[in-house]
Coordinates of C-alpha atoms in Angstrom, one line a residue:
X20 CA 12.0 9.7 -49.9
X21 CA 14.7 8.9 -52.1
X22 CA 12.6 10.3 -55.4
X23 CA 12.2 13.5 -53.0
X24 CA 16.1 13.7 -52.4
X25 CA 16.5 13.7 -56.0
X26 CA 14.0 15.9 -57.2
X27 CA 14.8 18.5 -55.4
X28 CA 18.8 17.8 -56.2
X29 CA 17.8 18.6 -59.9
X30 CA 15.6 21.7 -59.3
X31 CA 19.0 23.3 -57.6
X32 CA 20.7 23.6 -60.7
X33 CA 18.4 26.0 -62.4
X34 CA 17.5 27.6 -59.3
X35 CA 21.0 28.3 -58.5
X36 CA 21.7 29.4 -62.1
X37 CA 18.7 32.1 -62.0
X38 CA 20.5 33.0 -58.6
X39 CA 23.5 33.9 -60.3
X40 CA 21.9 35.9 -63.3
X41 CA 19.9 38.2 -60.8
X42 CA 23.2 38.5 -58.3
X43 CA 25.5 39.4 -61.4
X44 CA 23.0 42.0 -62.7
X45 CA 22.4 43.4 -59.2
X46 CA 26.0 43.8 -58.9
X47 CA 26.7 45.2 -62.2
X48 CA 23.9 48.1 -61.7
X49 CA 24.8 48.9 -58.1
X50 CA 27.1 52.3 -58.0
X51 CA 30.7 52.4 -58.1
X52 CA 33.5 51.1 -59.6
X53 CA 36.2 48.2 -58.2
X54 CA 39.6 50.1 -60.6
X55 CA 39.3 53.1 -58.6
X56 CA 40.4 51.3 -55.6
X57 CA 43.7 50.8 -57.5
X58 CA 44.1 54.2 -58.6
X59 CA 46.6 57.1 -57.2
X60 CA 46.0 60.5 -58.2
X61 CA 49.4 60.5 -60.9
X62 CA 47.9 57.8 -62.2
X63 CA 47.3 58.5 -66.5
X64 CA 44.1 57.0 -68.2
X65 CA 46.0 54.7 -69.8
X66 CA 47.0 53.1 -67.2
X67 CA 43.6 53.0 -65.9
X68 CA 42.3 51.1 -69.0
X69 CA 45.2 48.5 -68.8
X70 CA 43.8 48.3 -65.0
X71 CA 40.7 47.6 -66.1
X72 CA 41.6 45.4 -69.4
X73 CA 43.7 43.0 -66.9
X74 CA 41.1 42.6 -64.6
X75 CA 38.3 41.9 -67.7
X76 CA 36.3 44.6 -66.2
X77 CA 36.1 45.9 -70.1
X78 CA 34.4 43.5 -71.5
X79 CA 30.1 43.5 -71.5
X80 CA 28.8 42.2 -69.0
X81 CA 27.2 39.3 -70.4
X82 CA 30.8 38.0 -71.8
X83 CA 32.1 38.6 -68.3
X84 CA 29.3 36.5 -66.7
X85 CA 29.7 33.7 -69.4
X86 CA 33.9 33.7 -68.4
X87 CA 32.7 33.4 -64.5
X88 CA 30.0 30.6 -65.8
X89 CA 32.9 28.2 -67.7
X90 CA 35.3 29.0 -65.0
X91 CA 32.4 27.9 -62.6
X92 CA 31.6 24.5 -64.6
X93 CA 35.4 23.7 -63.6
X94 CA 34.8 24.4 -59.8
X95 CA 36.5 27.6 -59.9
X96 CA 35.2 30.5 -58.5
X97 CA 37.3 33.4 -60.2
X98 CA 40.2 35.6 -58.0
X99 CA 39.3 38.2 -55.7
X100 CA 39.8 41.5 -57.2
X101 CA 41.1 43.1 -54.2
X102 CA 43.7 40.4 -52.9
X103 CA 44.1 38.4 -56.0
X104 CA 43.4 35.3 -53.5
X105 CA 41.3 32.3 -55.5
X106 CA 37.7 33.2 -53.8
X107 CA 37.0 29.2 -53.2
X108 CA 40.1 28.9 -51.2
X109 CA 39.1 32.1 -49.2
X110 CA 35.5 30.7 -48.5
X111 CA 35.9 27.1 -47.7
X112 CA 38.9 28.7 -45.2
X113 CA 36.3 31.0 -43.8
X114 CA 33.1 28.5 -43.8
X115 CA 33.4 26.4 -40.6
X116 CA 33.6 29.8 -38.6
X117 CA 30.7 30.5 -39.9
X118 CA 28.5 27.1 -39.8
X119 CA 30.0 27.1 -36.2
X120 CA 28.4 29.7 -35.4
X121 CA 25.1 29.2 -37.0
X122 CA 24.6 26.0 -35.8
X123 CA 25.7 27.1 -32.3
X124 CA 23.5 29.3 -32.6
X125 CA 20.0 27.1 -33.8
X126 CA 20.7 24.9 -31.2
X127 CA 20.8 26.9 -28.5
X128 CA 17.4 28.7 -29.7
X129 CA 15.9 24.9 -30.1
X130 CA 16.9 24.3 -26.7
X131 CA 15.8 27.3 -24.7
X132 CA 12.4 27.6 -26.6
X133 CA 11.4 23.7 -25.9
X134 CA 11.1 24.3 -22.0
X135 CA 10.4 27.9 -22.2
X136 CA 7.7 27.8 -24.9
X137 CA 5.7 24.4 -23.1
X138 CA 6.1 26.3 -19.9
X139 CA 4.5 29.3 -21.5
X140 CA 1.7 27.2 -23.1
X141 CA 0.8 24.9 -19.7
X142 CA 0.5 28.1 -17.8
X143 CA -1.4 30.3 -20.3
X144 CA -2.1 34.4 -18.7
X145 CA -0.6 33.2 -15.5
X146 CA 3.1 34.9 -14.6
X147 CA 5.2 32.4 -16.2
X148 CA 3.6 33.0 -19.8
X149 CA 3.6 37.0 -19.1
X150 CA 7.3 36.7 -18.4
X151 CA 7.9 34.4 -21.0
X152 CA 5.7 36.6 -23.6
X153 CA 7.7 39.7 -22.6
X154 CA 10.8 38.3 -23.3
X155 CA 9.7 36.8 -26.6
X156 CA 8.3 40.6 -27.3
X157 CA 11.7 42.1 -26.4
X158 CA 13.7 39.5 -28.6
X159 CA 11.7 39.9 -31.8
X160 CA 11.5 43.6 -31.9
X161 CA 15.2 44.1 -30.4
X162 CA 17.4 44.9 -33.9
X163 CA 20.7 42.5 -33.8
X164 CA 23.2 45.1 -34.3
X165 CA 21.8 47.3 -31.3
X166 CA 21.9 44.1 -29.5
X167 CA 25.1 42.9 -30.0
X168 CA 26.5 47.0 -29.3
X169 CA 24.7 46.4 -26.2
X170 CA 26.3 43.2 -24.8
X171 CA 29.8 44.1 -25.8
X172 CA 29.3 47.2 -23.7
X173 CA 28.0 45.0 -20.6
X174 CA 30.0 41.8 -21.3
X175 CA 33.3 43.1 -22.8
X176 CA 33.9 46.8 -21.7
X177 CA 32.2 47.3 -18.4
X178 CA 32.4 44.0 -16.7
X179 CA 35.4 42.4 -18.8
X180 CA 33.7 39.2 -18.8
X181 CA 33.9 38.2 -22.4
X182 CA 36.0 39.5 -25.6
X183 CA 34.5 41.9 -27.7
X184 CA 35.5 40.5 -31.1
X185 CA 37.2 38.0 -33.2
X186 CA 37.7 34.0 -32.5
X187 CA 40.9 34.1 -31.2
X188 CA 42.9 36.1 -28.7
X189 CA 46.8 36.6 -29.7
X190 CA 49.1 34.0 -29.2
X191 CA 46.5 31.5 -27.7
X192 CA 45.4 28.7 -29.3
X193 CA 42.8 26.9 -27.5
X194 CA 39.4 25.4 -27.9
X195 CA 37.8 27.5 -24.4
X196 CA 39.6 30.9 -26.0
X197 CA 37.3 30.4 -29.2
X198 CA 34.6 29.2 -26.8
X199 CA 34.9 32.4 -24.9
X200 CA 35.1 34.5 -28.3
X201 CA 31.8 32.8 -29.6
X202 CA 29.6 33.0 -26.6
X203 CA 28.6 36.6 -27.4
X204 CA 28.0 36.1 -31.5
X205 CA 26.3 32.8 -30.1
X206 CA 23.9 34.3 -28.2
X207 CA 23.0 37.5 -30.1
X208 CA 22.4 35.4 -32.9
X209 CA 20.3 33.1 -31.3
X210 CA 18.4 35.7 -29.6
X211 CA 15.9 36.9 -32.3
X212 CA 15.4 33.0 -33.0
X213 CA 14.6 32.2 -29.6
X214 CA 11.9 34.6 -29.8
X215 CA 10.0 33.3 -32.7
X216 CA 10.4 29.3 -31.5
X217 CA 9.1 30.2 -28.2
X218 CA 6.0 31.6 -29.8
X219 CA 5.6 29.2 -32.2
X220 CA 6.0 26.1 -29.4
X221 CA 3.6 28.1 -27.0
X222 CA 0.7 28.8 -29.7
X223 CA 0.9 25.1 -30.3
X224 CA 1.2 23.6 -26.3
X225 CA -2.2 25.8 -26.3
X226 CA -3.7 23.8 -28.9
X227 CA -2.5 20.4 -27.8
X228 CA -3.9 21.1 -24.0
X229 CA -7.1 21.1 -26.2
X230 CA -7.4 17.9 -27.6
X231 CA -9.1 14.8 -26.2
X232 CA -6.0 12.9 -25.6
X233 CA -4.8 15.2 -23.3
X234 CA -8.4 14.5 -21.6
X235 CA -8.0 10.7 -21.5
X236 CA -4.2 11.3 -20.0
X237 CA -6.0 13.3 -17.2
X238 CA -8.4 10.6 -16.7
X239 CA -5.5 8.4 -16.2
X240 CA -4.2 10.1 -13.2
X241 CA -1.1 12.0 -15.5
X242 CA -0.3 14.8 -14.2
X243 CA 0.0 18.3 -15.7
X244 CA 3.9 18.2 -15.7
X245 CA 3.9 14.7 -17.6
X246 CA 1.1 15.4 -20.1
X247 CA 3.4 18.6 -21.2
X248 CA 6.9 16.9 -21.4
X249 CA 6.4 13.9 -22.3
X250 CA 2.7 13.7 -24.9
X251 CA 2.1 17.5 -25.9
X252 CA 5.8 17.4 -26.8
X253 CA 6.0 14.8 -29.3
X254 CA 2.9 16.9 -31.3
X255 CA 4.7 20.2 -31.0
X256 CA 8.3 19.4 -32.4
X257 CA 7.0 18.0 -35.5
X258 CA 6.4 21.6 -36.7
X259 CA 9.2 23.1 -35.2
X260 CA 11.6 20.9 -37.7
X261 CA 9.6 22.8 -40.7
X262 CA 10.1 26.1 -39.0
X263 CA 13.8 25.3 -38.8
X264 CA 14.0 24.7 -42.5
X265 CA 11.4 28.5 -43.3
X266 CA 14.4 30.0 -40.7
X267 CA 17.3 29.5 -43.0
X268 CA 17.4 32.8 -45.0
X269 CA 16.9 34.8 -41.7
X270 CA 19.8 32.6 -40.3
X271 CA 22.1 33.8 -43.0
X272 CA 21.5 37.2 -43.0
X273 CA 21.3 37.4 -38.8
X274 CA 25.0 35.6 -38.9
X275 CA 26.4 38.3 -41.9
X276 CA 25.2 41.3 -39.2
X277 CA 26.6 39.4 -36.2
X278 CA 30.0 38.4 -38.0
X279 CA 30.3 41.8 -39.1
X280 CA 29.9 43.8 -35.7
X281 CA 32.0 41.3 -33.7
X282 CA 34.9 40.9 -36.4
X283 CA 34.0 37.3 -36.4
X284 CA 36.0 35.6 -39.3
X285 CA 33.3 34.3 -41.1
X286 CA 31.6 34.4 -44.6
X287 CA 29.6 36.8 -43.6
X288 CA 32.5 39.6 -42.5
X289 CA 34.4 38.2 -45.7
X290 CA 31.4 39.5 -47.8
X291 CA 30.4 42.5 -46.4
X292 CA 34.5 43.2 -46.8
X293 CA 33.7 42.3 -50.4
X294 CA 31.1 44.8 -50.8
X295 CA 32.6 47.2 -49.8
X296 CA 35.8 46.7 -52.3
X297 CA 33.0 46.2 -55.0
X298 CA 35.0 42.5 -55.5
X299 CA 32.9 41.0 -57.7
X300 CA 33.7 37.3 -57.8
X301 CA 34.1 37.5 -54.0
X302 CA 30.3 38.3 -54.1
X303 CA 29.1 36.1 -56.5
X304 CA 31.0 32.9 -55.1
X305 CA 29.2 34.1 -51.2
X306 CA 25.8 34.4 -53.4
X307 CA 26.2 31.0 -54.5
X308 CA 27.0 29.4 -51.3
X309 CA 24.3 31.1 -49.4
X310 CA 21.8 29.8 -52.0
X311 CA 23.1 26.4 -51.9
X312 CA 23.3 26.6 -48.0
X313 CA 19.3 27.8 -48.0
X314 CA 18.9 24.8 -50.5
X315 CA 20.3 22.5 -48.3
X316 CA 18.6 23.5 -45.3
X317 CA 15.2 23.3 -46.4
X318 CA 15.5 19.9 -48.1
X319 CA 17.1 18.4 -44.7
X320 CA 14.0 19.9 -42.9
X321 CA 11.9 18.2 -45.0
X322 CA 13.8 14.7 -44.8
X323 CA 13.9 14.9 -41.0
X324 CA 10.0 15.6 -40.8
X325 CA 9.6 12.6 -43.5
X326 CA 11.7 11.0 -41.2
X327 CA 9.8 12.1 -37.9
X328 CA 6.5 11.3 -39.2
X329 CA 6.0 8.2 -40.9
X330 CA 2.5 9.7 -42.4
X331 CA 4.6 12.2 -44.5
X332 CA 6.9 10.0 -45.8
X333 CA 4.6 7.7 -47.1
X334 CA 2.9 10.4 -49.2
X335 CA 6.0 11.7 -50.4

């Protein structure tokens, strides 16, 4: 396990250095310039240029991405170009909004899908698997965005239940306000991942019913109820923990929609803010801890599973 951990530690650093070539060239041919946003229309060329020369926006690109790489090497991320803020300081103050809300978010899925998807599997074309099939149907084809429009309207403007956007209300600062602030984000996030475990856990209850040990635990007298929850769920979950790790890049891009439609202070809202002002180092630094996060993920997945299942782990 410990030759796995450090593996795949050492394939990050190339892999996260190819990241930032192909998100510093996608940036650099994408439309649009980041000087004009400090341009007034009395403005001479001149000054333009010494706009541009001060930001080292003049220089090729491939200079420019070998300054951001040595200032990189010394943990520095570069300035923002819009707000002239050090883009470290602005993510790390915007990252446990974010993670928050992620993991809020995975673990409510994981623990809606569990009893949702075995129910669904133990009662297979009966009304409890249609509902639960419908519902899974709805959540996968359902976009976020549409979603989350949808349950401001009910939640927030009709029924008044639930604020419609940012963490915190004005001049309150308490843990149930950014509870009540995260329970709409929380759940539309969730939603479209709910879907997916809940198939995933259902496909494989129907499998397990199957096998002969599930025979032998009806011979015993076990009933239906027990065989599910307590034996077909031990040989179901072992999967799940891999499809947590494959749901990672999903995860980020499902929290940069949600953050963005519910003005949720997060990394994802930061970046979308960021692309918007064409702020490159803003962009590359959200790039970078995106891929790291996705890194991350999938090499805890695969050390829980090690971890779950002794069989892995000894071949690894």
């Amino acid at each position: 396990m410990r030759q796995l951990i450090a593996r795949r530690l050492l394939q990050t650093i190339p892999l996260l250095f190819f990241v930032s070539i192909a998100c510093f060239a996608l940036v650099k041919m994408a439309p649009g310039d980041p000087v004009l946003s400090f341009v007034t229309p009395n403005m001479h060329a001149e000054d333009i240029e010494r706009i541009r020369h001060n930001l080292g926006l003049d220089k090729p690109a491939y200079v420019q991405y070998w300054l951001w790489l040595k200032e990189l090497f010394q943990g520095n991320l570069g300035y923002s170009l819009v707000n002239h803020q050090p883009v470290m300081d602005q993510i790390l103050d915007r990252l446990p909004a974010t993670a928050g809300l992620m993991g809020s978010a995975i673990l409510l899925a994981v623990l809606l899908a569990i009893p949702l998807g075995l129910t669904a599997g133990a009662n297979r074309d009966r009304w409890p698997d249609k509902l639960v099939n419908l519902f899974s149907y709805i959540g996968i084809s359902v976009p976020l965005f549409w979603l989350a429009i949808l349950l401001i309207y009910l939640f927030a403007i009709h029924l008044h239940w639930l604020p419609s956007m940012g963490m915190r209300s004005i001049g309150v600062n308490s843990a149930m306000d950014v509870l009540k602030h995260g329970i709409l984000p929380c759940v539309v996030l969730a939603f479209g991942f709910l879907s997916v475990y809940v198939r995933y856990i259902r496909s494989s209850t129907i499998g397990q019913l199957k096998e002969e040990y599930v025979q032998i635990q009806y011979a015993f007298g076990s009933t239906k109820k027990t065989i599910v929850f307590r034996h077909v769920m031990k040989h179901v979950l072992l999967p799940v923990i891999t499809l947590l790790g494959m749901s990672m890049a999903d995860l980020v891009a499902g929290a940069i929609v949600t953050e963005t439609v519910f003005s949720w202070p997060g990394i994802g809202s930061l970046g979308m803010t960021a692309v918007k002002g064409m702020d490159y180092p803003v962009i590359m630094g959200i790039t970078l801890f995106s891929a790291l996060f996705l890194i991350l993920g999938n090499l805890l997945a695969d050390i829980l599973y090690g971890l779950a299942d002794p069989r892995i782990k000894g071949a690894r």
